[in-house]
Amino acid sequence: MSNPEKNILMLPGDGIGPEVMGQLRRIIDWLGQHRNFNAKITMGLAGGAAIDAHGTPITDATMDDAMRADVVLLGAVGGPKWDNLPFAQKPERGLLRLRKDLGLFANIRPAYVFDALVDASSLKPNLVQGLDIIILRELTGGVYFGEPRGIETLANGDKRGFNTQVYTTPEIDRIARVGFELAGKRRKLVHSVEKANVMESGVLWREIVSKIHAKDFPTIELQHMYADNCAMQLVRRPKQFDVIVTDNLFGDILSDCAAMLTGSLGMLPSASLGAADAKGHRRAMYEPVHGSAPDIAGQNIANPLATILSFTMALRYSFNLDGLADQVENAIKAVLARGLRTADIYSAGTSKISTSAMGDAILGELGK
Ligand code: NAD
């Protein structure tokens, strides 16, 4: 079977980024040696690390590498050292440029509860045991980008702040397709979430999603839900969902809500995908949801699992290597089942281990 080279750009970034990415690198190297995973890894700087080295949060050369890569794996950017820079020069601008130039419009945020961590959720165990859902958020449109926007002074001296919620047919079409495709690989259920009862953009959203469903994805079940009800249902009965597809604003809120069903920030991966090219290949960036955690950086205590789980998403969504993704995820499950925990997910009766010991334990399980 052909085994084309996978071109991977790794951008560890700042704070705990290099520590957690270091553990991921060990796993990728192991897969190369033992599972024939044919990767060409390029390392690059992003965020504060790039500011310190080059005076910019991401260089044009790194952007060229990102445009050529099959996938970009990002750690995290930012930290107090760079907090006082002007907005346009901050580490986060590097991240925004990556998202914008790669055209990453589809943000996939899984909320998955490992059996061993069921007690870490703020919900009752029976509500979250076995939870495995995805929030798919439109990332480049809607009210965060819509024009007109601004703050104006009215004739009577009062001020008026305004933003515009706007979606076009192609924007809704492409995010809906990603949602149906994801569901097709899972339990074949999509909830499309908007506020069609009070917003015209929601009426159009519902109309387009329904059309694409009827035309191209009739075997997937589609349900429409208002965003306020979805927020309620997420904490009431989260297991009723499979894939939730929604806009930028509602997705921002609902994905954070869903994230907390799972317990710890150190466990949450994400993927951001661009448009498919002629061969069906999408530009993609994978990163943990958490930030650079400056409070614990350099101490070898950060949880590397969100970063490693982001990579297993890359194995599934960019490389179609579900079998390898399963192997890595099963190794993580086995490590957690043995009671091994980094500090953020530690509880009485389990064993607290370091970042690198977590890497060792996963490699140990993979080798069994
Ligand atoms: P954060 O996610 O970095 O940290 C929040 C809390 O969670 C901290 O107490 C931290 O120690 C803990 N935490 C986070 N990840 C962890 C892990 N893997 N293991 C164990 N504990 C973990 O958020 P913050 O403190 O608000 O932001 C810190 C910096 O990160 C800021 O500069 C912020 O701008 C940046 N940030 C970057 C990204 C990104 O790169 N995508 C995302 C969010 C925040």
Coordinates of C-alpha atoms and ligand atoms in Angstrom, one line a residue:
M1 CA 0.0 0.0 0.0
S2 CA 1.3 3.5 -0.8
N3 CA 2.3 5.5 2.2
P4 CA 2.8 9.1 1.1
E5 CA 4.9 11.4 3.2
K6 CA 3.0 13.6 5.6
N7 CA 4.2 17.1 5.8
I8 CA 3.8 18.3 9.3
L9 CA 4.6 21.8 10.7
M10 CA 5.0 21.9 14.5
L11 CA 4.8 25.3 16.2
P12 CA 5.3 24.7 19.9
G13 CA 4.9 28.4 20.8
D14 CA 5.2 29.7 24.4
G15 CA 4.8 28.7 28.0
I16 CA 3.9 25.0 28.3
G17 CA 3.6 24.8 24.5
P18 CA 7.2 23.4 24.1
E19 CA 6.7 20.9 27.0
V20 CA 3.5 19.4 25.8
M21 CA 4.6 19.4 22.1
G22 CA 7.8 17.7 23.2
Q23 CA 5.7 14.7 24.4
L24 CA 3.7 14.7 21.2
R25 CA 6.9 14.7 19.2
R26 CA 8.1 11.6 21.0
I27 CA 4.8 9.9 20.1
I28 CA 5.0 10.9 16.4
D29 CA 8.6 9.6 16.3
W30 CA 7.5 6.4 17.8
L31 CA 4.8 5.9 15.3
G32 CA 7.3 6.6 12.6
Q33 CA 9.6 3.9 13.9
H34 CA 7.0 1.3 14.8
R35 CA 3.9 1.9 12.8
N36 CA 5.3 3.1 9.5
F37 CA 3.9 6.6 10.0
N38 CA 5.8 8.5 7.3
A39 CA 6.1 12.1 8.6
K40 CA 8.4 14.9 7.5
I41 CA 8.4 17.3 10.5
T42 CA 9.3 20.9 10.2
M43 CA 9.7 22.9 13.4
G44 CA 8.9 26.7 13.6
L45 CA 8.4 29.6 15.9
A46 CA 5.1 31.3 16.7
G47 CA 3.8 33.8 19.2
G48 CA 6.2 35.3 21.8
A49 CA 9.0 32.9 20.7
A50 CA 8.9 34.3 17.2
I51 CA 8.7 37.9 18.6
D52 CA 11.8 37.3 20.6
A53 CA 13.7 35.8 17.7
H54 CA 12.4 37.8 14.7
G55 CA 10.3 40.7 16.1
T56 CA 7.1 39.4 14.7
P57 CA 4.6 36.8 16.0
I58 CA 4.9 34.8 12.9
T59 CA 7.4 35.3 10.0
D60 CA 6.5 35.1 6.3
A61 CA 8.8 32.1 6.0
T62 CA 6.9 30.2 8.7
M63 CA 3.6 31.2 7.0
D64 CA 5.0 29.7 3.7
D65 CA 5.8 26.5 5.6
A66 CA 2.2 26.5 7.0
M67 CA 0.7 27.0 3.5
R68 CA 2.8 24.0 2.2
A69 CA 2.1 21.7 5.2
D70 CA -0.5 19.0 5.2
V71 CA -1.2 19.9 8.8
V72 CA 0.0 22.5 11.3
L73 CA 0.3 21.4 14.9
L74 CA 0.3 24.3 17.4
G75 CA 1.1 24.3 21.1
A76 CA 0.0 27.6 22.6
V77 CA 1.0 31.3 22.4
G78 CA 1.2 34.2 24.7
G79 CA 2.4 35.1 28.2
P80 CA 3.0 38.0 30.5
K81 CA 6.3 38.9 28.9
W82 CA 4.5 40.1 25.8
D83 CA 1.3 41.4 27.4
N84 CA 2.2 45.1 27.1
L85 CA 2.9 45.1 23.3
P86 CA 0.5 47.0 21.1
F87 CA -2.4 44.8 19.9
A88 CA -1.1 44.4 16.4
Q89 CA 2.2 43.0 17.7
K90 CA 0.9 40.6 20.3
P91 CA 1.7 36.8 20.2
E92 CA -2.0 36.1 19.5
R93 CA -1.7 37.9 16.1
G94 CA 0.4 35.0 14.9
L95 CA -2.5 32.7 15.6
L96 CA -5.0 34.9 14.0
R97 CA -2.8 35.2 10.9
L98 CA -2.5 31.4 10.7
R99 CA -6.3 31.0 10.9
K100 CA -7.0 33.8 8.4
D101 CA -4.3 32.9 5.8
L102 CA -5.1 29.2 5.9
G103 CA -8.8 30.0 5.6
L104 CA -9.7 27.9 8.6
F105 CA -13.5 28.4 8.7
A106 CA -14.5 25.1 10.5
N107 CA -13.6 24.7 14.1
I108 CA -14.1 21.2 15.5
R109 CA -14.3 21.0 19.3
P110 CA -15.0 17.5 20.6
A111 CA -16.4 17.0 24.1
Y112 CA -15.4 13.5 25.1
V113 CA -15.4 12.0 28.6
F114 CA -12.9 9.3 29.4
D115 CA -14.4 6.7 31.8
A116 CA -11.6 7.2 34.2
L117 CA -12.3 10.9 34.5
V118 CA -16.1 10.8 34.8
D119 CA -15.9 12.3 38.2
A120 CA -14.0 15.4 37.0
S121 CA -17.2 16.7 35.2
S122 CA -19.4 19.2 37.0
L123 CA -22.4 17.1 35.9
K124 CA -23.6 13.8 37.5
P125 CA -21.6 10.8 36.2
N126 CA -24.7 9.1 34.6
L127 CA -25.2 12.2 32.4
V128 CA -21.7 12.3 31.1
Q129 CA -20.5 8.7 31.2
G130 CA -19.6 7.7 27.6
L131 CA -20.2 11.3 26.3
D132 CA -18.7 11.8 22.9
I133 CA -20.1 14.8 21.0
I134 CA -18.7 17.5 18.6
I135 CA -19.4 21.2 18.4
L136 CA -18.7 22.4 14.9
R137 CA -18.3 26.2 15.0
E138 CA -18.2 28.5 12.0
L139 CA -15.0 30.4 12.6
T140 CA -14.5 33.2 10.0
G141 CA -17.9 34.8 9.6
G142 CA -20.9 36.1 11.6
V143 CA -21.1 38.9 14.1
Y144 CA -17.4 38.9 15.0
F145 CA -16.5 40.0 11.4
G146 CA -19.8 41.5 10.0
E147 CA -19.9 45.1 8.8
P148 CA -21.0 47.7 9.7
R149 CA -19.6 47.7 13.2
G150 CA -18.5 50.4 15.6
I151 CA -19.4 52.8 18.4
E152 CA -20.9 56.1 17.3
T153 CA -22.1 59.2 19.2
L154 CA -25.7 60.1 18.6
A155 CA -27.0 63.7 18.2
N156 CA -28.2 63.8 21.8
G157 CA -24.7 62.8 23.0
D158 CA -25.6 59.2 23.8
K159 CA -23.4 56.5 22.3
R160 CA -24.5 53.5 20.2
G161 CA -22.4 50.3 19.8
F162 CA -23.3 48.0 17.0
N163 CA -22.3 44.8 15.2
T164 CA -23.8 43.0 12.3
Q165 CA -24.7 39.3 12.2
V166 CA -24.3 38.3 8.6
Y167 CA -24.0 34.9 6.8
T168 CA -24.0 34.3 3.0
T169 CA -25.2 31.1 1.3
P170 CA -21.7 29.8 0.5
E171 CA -20.6 30.3 4.1
I172 CA -23.5 28.3 5.5
D173 CA -23.2 25.7 2.7
R174 CA -19.5 24.9 3.4
I175 CA -19.8 24.6 7.2
A176 CA -23.0 22.5 6.9
R177 CA -21.2 20.1 4.6
V178 CA -18.3 19.7 7.1
G179 CA -21.0 18.9 9.8
F180 CA -22.7 16.3 7.7
E181 CA -19.4 14.7 6.7
L182 CA -18.3 14.5 10.3
A183 CA -21.6 12.9 11.3
G184 CA -21.3 10.5 8.5
K185 CA -18.1 9.1 10.2
R186 CA -19.9 8.9 13.5
R187 CA -23.5 8.4 14.7
K188 CA -25.1 10.1 11.7
L189 CA -27.0 12.8 13.6
V190 CA -26.6 16.6 13.1
H191 CA -28.2 19.3 15.2
S192 CA -28.2 22.6 13.4
V193 CA -28.3 25.4 15.9
E194 CA -29.4 29.1 15.3
K195 CA -32.1 31.5 16.4
A196 CA -34.4 31.4 13.4
N197 CA -37.3 32.5 15.6
V198 CA -35.8 36.0 16.0
M199 CA -32.9 36.4 13.5
E200 CA -33.1 36.5 9.7
S201 CA -29.6 35.2 9.4
G202 CA -30.9 32.2 11.4
V203 CA -33.8 31.8 8.9
L204 CA -31.4 31.6 6.0
W205 CA -29.1 29.3 8.0
R206 CA -31.9 26.8 8.6
E207 CA -33.1 27.0 4.9
I208 CA -29.6 26.3 3.5
V209 CA -28.7 23.6 5.9
S210 CA -32.1 21.9 5.1
K211 CA -31.4 22.2 1.4
I212 CA -28.0 20.6 1.5
H213 CA -29.2 17.9 3.8
A214 CA -32.1 16.9 1.4
K215 CA -29.8 17.1 -1.7
D216 CA -26.6 15.6 -0.6
F217 CA -26.8 13.9 2.9
P218 CA -30.3 12.2 3.1
T219 CA -28.9 9.3 5.1
I220 CA -27.8 11.7 8.0
E221 CA -30.5 12.6 10.5
L222 CA -31.0 16.4 10.8
Q223 CA -32.6 18.3 13.6
H224 CA -32.9 22.0 14.1
M225 CA -32.6 23.6 17.5
Y226 CA -32.7 27.1 18.8
A227 CA -29.4 28.1 20.5
D228 CA -30.9 28.9 23.9
N229 CA -32.6 25.5 24.0
C230 CA -29.3 23.9 22.9
A231 CA -27.4 25.5 25.8
M232 CA -30.1 24.1 28.2
Q233 CA -30.0 20.6 26.6
L234 CA -26.2 20.5 26.8
V235 CA -26.3 20.5 30.5
R236 CA -29.6 18.6 30.8
R237 CA -29.0 15.6 28.5
P238 CA -25.7 16.1 26.6
K239 CA -25.6 12.5 25.2
Q240 CA -28.6 13.2 22.9
F241 CA -26.2 15.0 20.6
D242 CA -23.7 13.7 18.0
V243 CA -22.6 16.7 15.9
I244 CA -23.8 20.3 16.6
V245 CA -23.2 22.7 13.8
T246 CA -23.6 26.4 14.6
D247 CA -22.4 29.9 13.8
N248 CA -19.4 31.8 15.2
L249 CA -21.1 33.5 18.2
F250 CA -23.3 30.6 19.4
G251 CA -20.4 28.2 18.7
D252 CA -18.0 30.2 20.9
I253 CA -20.4 29.9 23.8
L254 CA -21.7 26.4 23.3
S255 CA -18.3 24.9 22.8
D256 CA -17.0 26.3 26.1
C257 CA -20.1 25.0 27.8
A258 CA -19.6 21.6 26.3
A259 CA -15.9 21.6 27.2
M260 CA -16.7 21.9 30.9
L261 CA -18.8 18.7 30.7
T262 CA -15.5 16.9 30.4
G263 CA -13.7 18.4 33.4
S264 CA -10.3 19.7 32.6
L265 CA -8.8 22.2 30.2
G266 CA -5.8 20.0 29.9
M267 CA -7.8 17.3 28.1
L268 CA -9.5 19.3 25.4
P269 CA -8.3 19.1 21.7
S270 CA -9.5 21.1 18.7
A271 CA -9.1 21.1 14.9
S272 CA -9.7 24.0 12.5
L273 CA -10.2 23.1 8.8
G274 CA -10.2 25.1 5.6
A275 CA -11.9 24.5 2.2
A276 CA -11.4 21.2 0.4
D277 CA -9.2 21.4 -2.7
A278 CA -9.8 19.4 -5.9
K279 CA -8.4 16.2 -4.3
G280 CA -10.7 16.7 -1.2
H281 CA -7.7 17.7 1.0
R282 CA -8.3 20.5 3.5
R283 CA -5.8 22.9 5.1
A284 CA -5.8 22.1 8.8
M285 CA -4.5 23.2 12.1
Y286 CA -4.7 21.2 15.3
E287 CA -4.2 22.6 18.8
P288 CA -5.2 22.2 22.4
V289 CA -8.0 24.5 23.6
H290 CA -5.9 25.7 26.6
G291 CA -3.4 28.6 26.5
S292 CA 0.3 28.8 27.4
A293 CA -0.4 28.4 31.1
P294 CA 2.5 30.7 32.2
D295 CA 1.7 29.9 35.9
I296 CA 3.0 26.3 35.5
A297 CA 5.4 26.7 32.5
G298 CA 8.8 25.1 32.8
Q299 CA 7.9 22.9 35.7
N300 CA 7.2 19.6 33.8
I301 CA 3.7 19.4 35.3
A302 CA 1.5 20.4 32.4
N303 CA -1.0 17.9 31.0
P304 CA 0.1 16.9 27.4
L305 CA -3.1 15.0 26.6
A306 CA -5.0 17.8 25.0
T307 CA -2.1 18.3 22.6
I308 CA -1.7 14.5 21.9
L309 CA -5.5 14.2 21.4
S310 CA -5.3 17.1 18.9
F311 CA -2.8 15.0 16.9
T312 CA -5.2 12.0 17.0
M313 CA -7.8 14.3 15.4
A314 CA -5.2 15.1 12.7
L315 CA -4.7 11.3 12.2
R316 CA -8.5 11.0 11.7
Y317 CA -9.5 14.1 9.8
S318 CA -6.4 14.9 7.7
F319 CA -4.7 11.5 7.2
N320 CA -7.7 9.1 7.4
L321 CA -5.7 6.9 9.8
D322 CA -8.4 6.1 12.2
G323 CA -6.7 2.9 13.2
L324 CA -3.6 4.7 14.4
A325 CA -5.7 7.3 16.1
D326 CA -7.5 4.5 18.0
Q327 CA -4.2 3.0 19.1
V328 CA -3.0 6.3 20.6
E329 CA -6.4 7.0 22.2
N330 CA -6.5 3.5 23.6
A331 CA -3.0 4.0 25.1
I332 CA -4.3 7.2 26.8
K333 CA -7.3 5.4 28.1
A334 CA -5.1 2.6 29.5
V335 CA -2.8 5.1 31.2
L336 CA -5.8 6.9 32.8
A337 CA -7.4 3.6 33.8
R338 CA -4.1 2.8 35.7
G339 CA -4.7 5.9 37.8
L340 CA -1.8 7.9 36.3
R341 CA -2.7 11.7 36.3
T342 CA -1.0 15.0 35.8
A343 CA -1.6 17.5 38.5
D344 CA -4.6 19.2 36.8
I345 CA -6.7 15.9 36.7
Y346 CA -5.3 14.4 39.9
S347 CA -7.7 13.2 42.6
A348 CA -7.3 11.3 45.8
G349 CA -6.4 7.6 45.2
T350 CA -4.6 8.3 41.9
S351 CA -0.9 8.8 41.2
K352 CA 0.4 12.3 40.3
I353 CA 3.0 12.2 37.5
S354 CA 4.9 14.7 35.4
T355 CA 4.4 15.8 31.8
S356 CA 7.3 13.6 30.6
A357 CA 6.2 10.7 32.8
M358 CA 2.8 10.9 31.0
G359 CA 4.7 10.7 27.7
D360 CA 6.6 7.7 29.0
A361 CA 3.4 5.9 30.1
I362 CA 1.7 6.4 26.8
L363 CA 4.7 5.1 24.9
G364 CA 4.8 2.2 27.2
E365 CA 1.2 1.3 26.5
L366 CA 1.7 1.8 22.7
G367 CA 4.6 -0.7 22.8
K368 CA 2.5 -3.4 24.6
Ligands
NAD1 P1 -4.6 29.0 30.1 O1 -5.4 28.0 29.3 O2 -3.2 29.2 29.6 O3 -4.6 28.6 31.6 C1 -5.7 28.6 32.4 C2 -5.5 27.7 33.7 O4 -5.5 26.3 33.3 C3 -4.1 27.9 34.3 O5 -4.2 27.8 35.7 C4 -3.3 26.8 33.7 O6 -2.2 26.4 34.6 C5 -4.3 25.7 33.5 N1 -3.9 24.9 32.4 C6 -4.0 25.2 31.1 N2 -3.6 24.2 30.3 C7 -3.1 23.3 31.1 C8 -2.5 22.0 30.9 N3 -2.3 21.5 29.7 N4 -2.2 21.2 32.0 C9 -2.4 21.7 33.2 N5 -3.0 22.9 33.5 C10 -3.3 23.7 32.5 O7 -5.4 30.4 30.0 P2 -4.9 31.8 30.5 O8 -4.2 31.7 31.8 O9 -6.1 32.7 30.4 O10 -3.9 32.4 29.4 C11 -2.5 32.3 29.5 C12 -1.8 32.8 28.2 O11 -2.2 31.9 27.2 C13 -2.3 34.2 27.8 O12 -1.2 34.9 27.3 C14 -3.4 34.0 26.8 O13 -3.5 35.0 25.9 C15 -2.8 32.7 26.1 N6 -3.8 31.9 25.4 C16 -3.4 31.3 24.3 C17 -4.3 30.4 23.6 C18 -3.8 29.8 22.4 O14 -2.6 29.8 22.1 N7 -4.7 29.1 21.6 C19 -5.6 30.1 24.1 C20 -5.9 30.7 25.4 C21 -5.0 31.6 26.0

